Tab-separated table of C-alpha atoms in Angstrom:
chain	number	residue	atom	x	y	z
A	1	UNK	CA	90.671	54.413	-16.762
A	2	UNK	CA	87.891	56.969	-15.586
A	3	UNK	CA	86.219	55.508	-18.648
A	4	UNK	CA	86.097	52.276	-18.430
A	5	UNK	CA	84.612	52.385	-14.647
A	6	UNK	CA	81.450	55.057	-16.291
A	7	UNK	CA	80.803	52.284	-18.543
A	8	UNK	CA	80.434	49.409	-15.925
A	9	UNK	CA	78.681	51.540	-14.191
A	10	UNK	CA	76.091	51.705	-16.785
A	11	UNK	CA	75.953	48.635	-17.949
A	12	UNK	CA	75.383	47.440	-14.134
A	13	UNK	CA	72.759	49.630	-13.698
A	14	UNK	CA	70.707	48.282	-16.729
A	15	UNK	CA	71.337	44.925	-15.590
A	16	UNK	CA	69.803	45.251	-12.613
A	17	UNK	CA	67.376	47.551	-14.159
A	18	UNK	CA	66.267	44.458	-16.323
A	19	UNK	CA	66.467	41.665	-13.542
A	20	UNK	CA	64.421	44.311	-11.170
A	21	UNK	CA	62.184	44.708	-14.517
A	22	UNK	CA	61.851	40.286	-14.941
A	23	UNK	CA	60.859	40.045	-10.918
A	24	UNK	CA	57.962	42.870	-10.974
A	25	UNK	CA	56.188	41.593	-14.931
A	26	UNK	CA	57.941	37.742	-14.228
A	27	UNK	CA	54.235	36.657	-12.950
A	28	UNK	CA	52.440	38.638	-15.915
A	29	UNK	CA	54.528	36.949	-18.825
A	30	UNK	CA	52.938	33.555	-19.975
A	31	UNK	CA	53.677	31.656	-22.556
A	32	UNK	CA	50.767	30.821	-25.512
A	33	UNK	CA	50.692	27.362	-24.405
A	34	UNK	CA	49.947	28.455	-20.977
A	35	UNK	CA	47.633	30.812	-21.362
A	36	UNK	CA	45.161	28.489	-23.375
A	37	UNK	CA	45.572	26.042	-20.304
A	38	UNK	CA	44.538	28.719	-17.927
A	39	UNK	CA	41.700	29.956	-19.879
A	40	UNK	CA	40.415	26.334	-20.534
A	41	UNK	CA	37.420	24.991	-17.766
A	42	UNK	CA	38.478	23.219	-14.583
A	43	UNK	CA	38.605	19.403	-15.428
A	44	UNK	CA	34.462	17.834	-14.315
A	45	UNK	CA	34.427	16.594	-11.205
A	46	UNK	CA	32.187	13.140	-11.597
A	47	UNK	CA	29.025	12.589	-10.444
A	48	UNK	CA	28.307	9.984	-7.796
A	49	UNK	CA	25.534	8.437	-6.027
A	50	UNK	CA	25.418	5.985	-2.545
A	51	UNK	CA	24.231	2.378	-2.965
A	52	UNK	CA	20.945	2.271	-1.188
A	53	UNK	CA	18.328	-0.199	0.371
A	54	UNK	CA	15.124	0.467	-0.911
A	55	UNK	CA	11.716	-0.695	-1.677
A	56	UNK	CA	11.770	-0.591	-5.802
A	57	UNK	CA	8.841	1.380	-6.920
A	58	UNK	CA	7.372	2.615	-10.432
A	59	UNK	CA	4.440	5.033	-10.253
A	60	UNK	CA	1.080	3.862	-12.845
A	61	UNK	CA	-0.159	7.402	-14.152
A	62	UNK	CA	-3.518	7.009	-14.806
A	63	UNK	CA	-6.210	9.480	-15.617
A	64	UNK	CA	-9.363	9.595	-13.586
A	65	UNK	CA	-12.889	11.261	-12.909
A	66	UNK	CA	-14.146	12.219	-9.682
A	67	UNK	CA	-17.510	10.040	-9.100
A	68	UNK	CA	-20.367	10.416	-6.397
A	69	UNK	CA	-20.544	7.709	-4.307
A	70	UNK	CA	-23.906	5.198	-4.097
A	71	UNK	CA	-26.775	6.612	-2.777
A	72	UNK	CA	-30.746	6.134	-3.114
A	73	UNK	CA	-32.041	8.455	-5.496
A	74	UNK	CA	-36.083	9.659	-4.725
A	75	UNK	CA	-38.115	10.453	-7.562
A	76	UNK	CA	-41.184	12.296	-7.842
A	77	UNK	CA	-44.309	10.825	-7.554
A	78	UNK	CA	-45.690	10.510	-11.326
A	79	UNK	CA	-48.875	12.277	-10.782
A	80	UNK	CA	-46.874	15.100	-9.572
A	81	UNK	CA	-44.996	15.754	-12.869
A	82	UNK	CA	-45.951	18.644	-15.639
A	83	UNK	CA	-45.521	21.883	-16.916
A	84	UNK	CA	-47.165	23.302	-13.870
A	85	UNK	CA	-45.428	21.402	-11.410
A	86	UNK	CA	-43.203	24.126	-10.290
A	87	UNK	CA	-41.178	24.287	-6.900
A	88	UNK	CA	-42.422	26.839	-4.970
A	89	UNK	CA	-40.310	25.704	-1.560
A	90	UNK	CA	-37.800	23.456	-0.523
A	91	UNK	CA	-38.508	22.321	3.103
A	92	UNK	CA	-35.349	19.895	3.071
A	93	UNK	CA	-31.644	20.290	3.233
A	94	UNK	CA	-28.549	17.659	2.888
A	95	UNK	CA	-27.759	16.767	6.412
A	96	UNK	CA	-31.447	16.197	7.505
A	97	UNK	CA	-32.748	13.295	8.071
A	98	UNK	CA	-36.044	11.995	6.139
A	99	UNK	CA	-38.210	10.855	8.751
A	100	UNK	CA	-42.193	9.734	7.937
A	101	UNK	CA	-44.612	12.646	7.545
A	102	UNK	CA	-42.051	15.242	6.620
A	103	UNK	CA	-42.890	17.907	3.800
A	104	UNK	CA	-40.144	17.675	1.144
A	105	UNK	CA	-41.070	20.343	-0.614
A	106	UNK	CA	-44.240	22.582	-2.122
A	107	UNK	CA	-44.907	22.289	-5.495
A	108	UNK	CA	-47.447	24.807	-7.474
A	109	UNK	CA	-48.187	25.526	-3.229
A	110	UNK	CA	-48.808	22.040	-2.880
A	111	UNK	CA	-47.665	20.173	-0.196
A	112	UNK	CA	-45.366	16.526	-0.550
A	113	UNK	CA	-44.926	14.255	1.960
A	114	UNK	CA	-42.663	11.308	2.444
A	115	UNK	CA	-44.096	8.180	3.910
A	116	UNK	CA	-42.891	4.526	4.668
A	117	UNK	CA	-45.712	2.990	2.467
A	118	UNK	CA	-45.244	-0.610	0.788
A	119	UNK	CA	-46.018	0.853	-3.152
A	120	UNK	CA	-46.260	3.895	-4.344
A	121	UNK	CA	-49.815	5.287	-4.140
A	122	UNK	CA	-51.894	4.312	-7.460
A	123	UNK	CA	-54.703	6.669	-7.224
A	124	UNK	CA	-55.858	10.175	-5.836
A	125	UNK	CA	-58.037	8.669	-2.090
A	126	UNK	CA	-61.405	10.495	-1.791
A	127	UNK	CA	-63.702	10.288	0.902
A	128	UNK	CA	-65.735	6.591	1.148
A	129	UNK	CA	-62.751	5.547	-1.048
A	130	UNK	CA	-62.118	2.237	0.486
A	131	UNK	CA	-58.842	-0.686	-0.110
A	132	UNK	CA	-55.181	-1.911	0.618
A	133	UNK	CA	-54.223	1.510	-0.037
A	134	UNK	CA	-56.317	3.099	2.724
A	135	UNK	CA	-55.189	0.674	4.925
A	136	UNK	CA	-51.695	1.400	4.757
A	137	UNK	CA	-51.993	5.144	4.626
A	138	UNK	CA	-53.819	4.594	7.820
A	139	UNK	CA	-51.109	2.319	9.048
A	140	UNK	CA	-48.679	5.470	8.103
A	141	UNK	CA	-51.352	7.965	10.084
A	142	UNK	CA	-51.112	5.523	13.256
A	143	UNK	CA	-47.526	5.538	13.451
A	144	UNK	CA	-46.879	9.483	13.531
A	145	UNK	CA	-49.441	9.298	16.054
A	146	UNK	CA	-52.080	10.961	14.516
A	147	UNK	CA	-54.825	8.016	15.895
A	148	UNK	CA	-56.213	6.902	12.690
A	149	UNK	CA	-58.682	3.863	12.663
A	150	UNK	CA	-57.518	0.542	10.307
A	151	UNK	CA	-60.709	0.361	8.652
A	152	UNK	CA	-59.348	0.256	5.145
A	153	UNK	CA	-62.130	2.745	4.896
A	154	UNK	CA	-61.628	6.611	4.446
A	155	UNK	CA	-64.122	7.321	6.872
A	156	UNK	CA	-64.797	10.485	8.985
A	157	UNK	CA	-62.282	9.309	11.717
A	158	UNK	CA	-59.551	8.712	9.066
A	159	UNK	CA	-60.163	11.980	7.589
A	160	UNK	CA	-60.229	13.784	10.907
A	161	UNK	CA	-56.410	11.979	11.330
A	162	UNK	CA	-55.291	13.089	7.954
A	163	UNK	CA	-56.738	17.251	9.130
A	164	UNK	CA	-54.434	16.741	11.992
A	165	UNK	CA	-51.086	15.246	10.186
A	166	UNK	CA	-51.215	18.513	7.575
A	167	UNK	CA	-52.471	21.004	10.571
A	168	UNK	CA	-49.070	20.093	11.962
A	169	UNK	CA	-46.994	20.680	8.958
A	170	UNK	CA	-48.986	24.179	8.579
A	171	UNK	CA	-51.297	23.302	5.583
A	172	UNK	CA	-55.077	22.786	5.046
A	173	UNK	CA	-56.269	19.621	4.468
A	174	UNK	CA	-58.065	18.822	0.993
A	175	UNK	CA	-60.708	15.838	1.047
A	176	UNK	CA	-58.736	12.394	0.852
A	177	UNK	CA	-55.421	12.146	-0.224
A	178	UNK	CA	-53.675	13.027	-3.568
A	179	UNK	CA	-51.350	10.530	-5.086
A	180	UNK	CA	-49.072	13.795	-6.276
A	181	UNK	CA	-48.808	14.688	-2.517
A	182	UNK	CA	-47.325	11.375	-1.519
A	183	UNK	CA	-43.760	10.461	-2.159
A	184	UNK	CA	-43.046	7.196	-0.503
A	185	UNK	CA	-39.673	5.889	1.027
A	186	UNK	CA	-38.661	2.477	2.380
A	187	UNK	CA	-37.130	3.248	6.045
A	188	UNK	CA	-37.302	6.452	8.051
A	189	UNK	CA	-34.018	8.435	9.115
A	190	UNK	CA	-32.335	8.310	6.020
A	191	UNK	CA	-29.585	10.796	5.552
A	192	UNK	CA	-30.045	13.476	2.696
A	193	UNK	CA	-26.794	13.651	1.087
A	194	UNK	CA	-27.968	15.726	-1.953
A	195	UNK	CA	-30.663	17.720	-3.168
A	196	UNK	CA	-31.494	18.061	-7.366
A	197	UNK	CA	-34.256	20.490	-7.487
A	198	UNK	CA	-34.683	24.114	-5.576
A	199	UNK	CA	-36.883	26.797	-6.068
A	200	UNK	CA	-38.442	27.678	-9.589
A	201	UNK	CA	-37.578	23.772	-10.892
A	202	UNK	CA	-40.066	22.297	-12.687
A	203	UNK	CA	-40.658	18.224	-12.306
A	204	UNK	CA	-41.399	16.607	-15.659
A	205	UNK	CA	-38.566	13.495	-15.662
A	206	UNK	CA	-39.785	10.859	-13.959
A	207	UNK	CA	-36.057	9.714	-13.838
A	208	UNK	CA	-34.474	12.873	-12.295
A	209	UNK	CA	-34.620	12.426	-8.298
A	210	UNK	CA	-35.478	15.421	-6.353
A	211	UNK	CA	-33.051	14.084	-3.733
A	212	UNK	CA	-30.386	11.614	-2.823
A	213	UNK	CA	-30.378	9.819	-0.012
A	214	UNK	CA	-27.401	7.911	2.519
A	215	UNK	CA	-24.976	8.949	-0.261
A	216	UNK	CA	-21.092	7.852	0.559
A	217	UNK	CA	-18.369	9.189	0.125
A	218	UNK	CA	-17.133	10.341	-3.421
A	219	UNK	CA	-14.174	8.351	-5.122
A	220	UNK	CA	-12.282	8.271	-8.174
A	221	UNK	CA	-12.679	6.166	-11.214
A	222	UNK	CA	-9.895	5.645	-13.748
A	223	UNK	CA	-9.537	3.248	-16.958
A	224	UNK	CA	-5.857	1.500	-16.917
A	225	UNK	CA	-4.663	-0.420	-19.700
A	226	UNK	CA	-4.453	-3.915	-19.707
A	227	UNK	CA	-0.692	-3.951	-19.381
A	228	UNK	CA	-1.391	-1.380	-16.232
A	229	UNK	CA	-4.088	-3.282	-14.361
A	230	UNK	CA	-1.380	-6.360	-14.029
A	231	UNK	CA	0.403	-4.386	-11.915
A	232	UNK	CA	-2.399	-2.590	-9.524
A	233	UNK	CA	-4.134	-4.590	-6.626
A	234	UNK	CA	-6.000	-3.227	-3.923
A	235	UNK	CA	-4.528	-1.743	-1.076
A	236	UNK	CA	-1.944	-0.020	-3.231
A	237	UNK	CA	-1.287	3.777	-2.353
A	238	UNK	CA	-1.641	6.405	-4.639
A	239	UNK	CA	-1.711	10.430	-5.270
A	240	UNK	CA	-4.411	12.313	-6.650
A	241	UNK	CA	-3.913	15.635	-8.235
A	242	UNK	CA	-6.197	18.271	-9.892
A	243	UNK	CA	-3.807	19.672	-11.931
A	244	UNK	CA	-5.886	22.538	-12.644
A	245	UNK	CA	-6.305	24.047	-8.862
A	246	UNK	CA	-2.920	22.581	-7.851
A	247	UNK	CA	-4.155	20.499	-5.091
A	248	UNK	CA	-3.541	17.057	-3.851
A	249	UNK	CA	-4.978	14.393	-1.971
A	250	UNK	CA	-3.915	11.121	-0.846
A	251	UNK	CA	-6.163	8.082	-2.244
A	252	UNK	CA	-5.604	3.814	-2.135
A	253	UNK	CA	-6.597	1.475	-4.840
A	254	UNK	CA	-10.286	0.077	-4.076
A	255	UNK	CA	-10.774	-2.625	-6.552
A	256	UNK	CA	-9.435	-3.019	-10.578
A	257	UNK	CA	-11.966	-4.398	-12.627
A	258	UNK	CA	-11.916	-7.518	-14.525
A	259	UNK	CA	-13.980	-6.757	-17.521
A	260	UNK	CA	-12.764	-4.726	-20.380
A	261	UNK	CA	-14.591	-1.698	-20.378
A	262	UNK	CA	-13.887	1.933	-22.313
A	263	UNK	CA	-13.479	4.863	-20.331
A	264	UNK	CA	-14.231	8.513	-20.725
A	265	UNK	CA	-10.825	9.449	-21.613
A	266	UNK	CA	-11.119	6.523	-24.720
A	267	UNK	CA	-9.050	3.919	-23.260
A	268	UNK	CA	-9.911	0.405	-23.529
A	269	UNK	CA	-8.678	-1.552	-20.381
A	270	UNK	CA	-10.380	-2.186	-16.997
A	271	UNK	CA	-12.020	0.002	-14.201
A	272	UNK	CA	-9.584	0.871	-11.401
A	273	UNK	CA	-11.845	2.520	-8.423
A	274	UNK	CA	-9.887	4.718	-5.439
A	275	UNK	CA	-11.260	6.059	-2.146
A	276	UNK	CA	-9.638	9.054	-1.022
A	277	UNK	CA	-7.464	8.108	2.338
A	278	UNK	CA	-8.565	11.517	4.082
A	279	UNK	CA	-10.279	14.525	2.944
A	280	UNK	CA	-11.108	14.145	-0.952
A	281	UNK	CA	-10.713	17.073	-3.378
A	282	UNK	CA	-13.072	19.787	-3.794
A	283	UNK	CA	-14.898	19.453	-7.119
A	284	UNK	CA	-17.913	18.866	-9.385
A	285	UNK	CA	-18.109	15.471	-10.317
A	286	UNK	CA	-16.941	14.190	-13.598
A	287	UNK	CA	-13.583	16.905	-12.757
A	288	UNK	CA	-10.768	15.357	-14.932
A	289	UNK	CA	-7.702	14.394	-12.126
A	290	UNK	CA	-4.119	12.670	-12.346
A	291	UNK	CA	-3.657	9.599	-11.076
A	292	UNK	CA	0.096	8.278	-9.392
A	293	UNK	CA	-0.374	4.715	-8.358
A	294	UNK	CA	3.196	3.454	-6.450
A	295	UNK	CA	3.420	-0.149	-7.514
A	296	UNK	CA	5.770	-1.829	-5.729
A	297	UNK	CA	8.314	-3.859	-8.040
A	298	UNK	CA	9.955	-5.445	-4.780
A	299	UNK	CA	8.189	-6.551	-1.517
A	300	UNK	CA	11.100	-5.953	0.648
A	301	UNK	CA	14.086	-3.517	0.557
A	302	UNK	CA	16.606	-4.333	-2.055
A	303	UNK	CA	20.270	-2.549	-2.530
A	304	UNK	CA	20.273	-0.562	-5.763
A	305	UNK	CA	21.494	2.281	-7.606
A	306	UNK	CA	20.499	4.812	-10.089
A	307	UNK	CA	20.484	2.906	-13.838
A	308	UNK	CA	23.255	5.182	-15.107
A	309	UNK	CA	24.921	4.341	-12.646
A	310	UNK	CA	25.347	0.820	-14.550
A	311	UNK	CA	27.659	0.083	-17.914
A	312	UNK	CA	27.466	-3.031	-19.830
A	313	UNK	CA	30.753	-4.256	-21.898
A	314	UNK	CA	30.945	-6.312	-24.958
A	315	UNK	CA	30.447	-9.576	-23.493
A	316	UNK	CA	27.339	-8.202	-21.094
A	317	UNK	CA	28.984	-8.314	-18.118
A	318	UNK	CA	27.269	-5.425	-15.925
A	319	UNK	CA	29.639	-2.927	-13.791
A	320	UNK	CA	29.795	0.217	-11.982
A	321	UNK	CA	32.538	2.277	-11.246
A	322	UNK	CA	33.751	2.569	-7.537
A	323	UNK	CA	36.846	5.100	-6.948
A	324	UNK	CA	38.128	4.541	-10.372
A	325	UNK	CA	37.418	0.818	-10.629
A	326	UNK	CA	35.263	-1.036	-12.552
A	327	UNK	CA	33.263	-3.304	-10.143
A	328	UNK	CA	30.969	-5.857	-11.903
A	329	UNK	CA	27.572	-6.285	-10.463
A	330	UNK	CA	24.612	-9.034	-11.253
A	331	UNK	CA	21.459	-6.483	-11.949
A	332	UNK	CA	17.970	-7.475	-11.230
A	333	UNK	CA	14.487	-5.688	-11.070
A	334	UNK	CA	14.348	-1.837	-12.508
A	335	UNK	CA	11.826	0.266	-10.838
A	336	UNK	CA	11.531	4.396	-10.770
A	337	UNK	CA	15.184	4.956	-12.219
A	338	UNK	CA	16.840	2.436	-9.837
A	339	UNK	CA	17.836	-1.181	-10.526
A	340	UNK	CA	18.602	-3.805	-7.991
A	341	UNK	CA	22.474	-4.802	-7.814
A	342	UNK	CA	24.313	-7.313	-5.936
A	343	UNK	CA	27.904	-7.359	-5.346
A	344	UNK	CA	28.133	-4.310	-3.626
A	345	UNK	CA	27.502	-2.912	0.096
A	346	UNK	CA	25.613	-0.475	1.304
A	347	UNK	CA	26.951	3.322	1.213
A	348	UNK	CA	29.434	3.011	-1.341
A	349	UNK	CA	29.791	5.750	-4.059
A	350	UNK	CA	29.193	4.824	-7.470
A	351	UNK	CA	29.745	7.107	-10.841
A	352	UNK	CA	26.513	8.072	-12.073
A	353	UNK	CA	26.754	8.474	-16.113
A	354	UNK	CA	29.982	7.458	-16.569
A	355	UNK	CA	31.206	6.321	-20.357
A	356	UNK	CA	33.510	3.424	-20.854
């Protein structure tokens, strides 16, 4: 009998030993089938997107130059040009404004003037010299108040005038005139905007100015394609970035060309022009830049949503898939990623990239 109860005992003690045993490893113990589902990734959430109102867009890239704006250009005088004809002294900076009388510059220690004369002078004026030349040098001579006579006559009086015009720009006078002295220009109180030449140039082009006058503002000239320039007008806002210094400036579409014309770059299309909108980029002209145009592919806000949003089936029908459901939708312009849909509202959640 003693017996008996030693070996219930026991055998109660390792059952509970077991059970106690089960509750402490039960959470540890998984089958293969469910450990493969717990190592396994979460399930993907999908992707969605909100039906929006919004002005359909697709940017034009376009490459373009930076280009100095009009100006007058002055050349030299062509008696003034040679080997010898060295720039001693620039007298003139951009800002200033050209007026009649002023000294330009010195060349081999030489002054030249700028005056409002009707042609360029055609010979060197001695004393005696007499013609329609004179005349309007003394015409120039009356004006900045220097009291010549109009004689037509480079007499003693005119020559006296001419002593007093270079005594107050701080030279000597030589007798008469020379035509390498005299540059003329059309109007007083121009604006210099540039200048070409500075100490130690030497003139010998008569097509290289020595300055630029009243120049405007630079602006940017690109070459679209044929395709492109359908869809640019004036007016149209656009970004341009020098890609190299990583800045940007805002620009708008000037004017696009009708003529086909080949640009720098090598494409054949036509001209699209673009003033900068507020301060234009820093650089020498002729800089390579990038070009965004924003053409507008709707006037007025639309409701769209991203194209991936959008799945065709077999028979064409367009849909997109709202909470589950397959919602079919009439499509319409595609602009920047985003197609016009109707059949939907505004705000609702769409799959984006969804497979059917």
């Amino acid at each position: 009998m003693k017996r008996r109860v030693v070996v219930i005992g026991v055998a109660g003690i390792t059952m509970a030993s077991l059970v106690g045993a089960g509750v402490l490893l039960g959470p540890r113990l998984k089958s293969p089938a469910q450990a493969a589902a717990d190592a396994a990734p979460p399930a993907p959430s999908q992707i969605t997107a909100q039906v929006e109102r919004r002005v359909l867009t697709e940017p034009v890239v376009l490459r373009g130059q930076l280009t100095p704006g009009p100006s007058t250009p002055l050349l030299p005088p062509q008696a003034a040009l040679g080997d010898s004809s060295v720039v001693t002294k620039v007298r003139v900076r951009p800002g200033d404004r050209l007026n009649e009388g002023d000294v330009v510059l010195v060349r081999a220690d030489e002054p030249m003037f700028a005056l409002l004369l009707p042609f360029p002078l055609y010979r060197d004026i001695a004393p005696d010299d007499r013609g329609t030349d004179v005349t309007a040098l003394q015409d120039a001579l009356r004006r900045m108040g220097h009291g010549a006579p109009r004689t037509g006559v480079l007499d003693t009086p005119t020559q006296q005038a001419i002593t007093r015009w270079y005594a107050s720009r701080g030279f000597t006078t030589p007798p008469g005139v020379k035509r390498s002295s005299i540059v003329a220009i059309d109007r007083p109180g121009r604006v210099i905007s540039t200048l070409h030449v500075g100490v130690g140039s030497v003139l010998t082009d008569p097509r290289a100015p020595i300055l630029s006058l009243d120049g405007q503002a630079p602006f940017v000239k690109a070459t679209a394609s044929v395709e492109q320039g359908k869809l640019l007008k004036a007016g149209q806002q656009a970004t341009v970035s020098d890609e190299a210094a990583g800045t940007k400036a805002a620009a708008a579409v000037s004017s696009v060309g009708s003529a086909p014309v080949t640009g720098a770059d090598g494409v054949t299309g036509v001209e699209v022009a673009l003033a900068f909108t507020g301060a234009a980029l820093e650089a020498a002209a002729g800089r390579a830049f990038r070009v965004d145009v924003a053409v507008a592919g709707s006037p007025e806000p639309t409701l769209a949503v991203p194209v991936t949003a959008v799945l065709s089936k077999a028979d064409g029908t367009t849909f997109v898939t709202v909470d589950g459901a397959d919602v079919v939708v009439t499509t319409g312009r595609i602009a920047g990623g985003w197609v016009e849909v109707t059949g939907l509202a505004e705000g609702t959640r769409v799959v984006v990239g969804g497979k059917k």
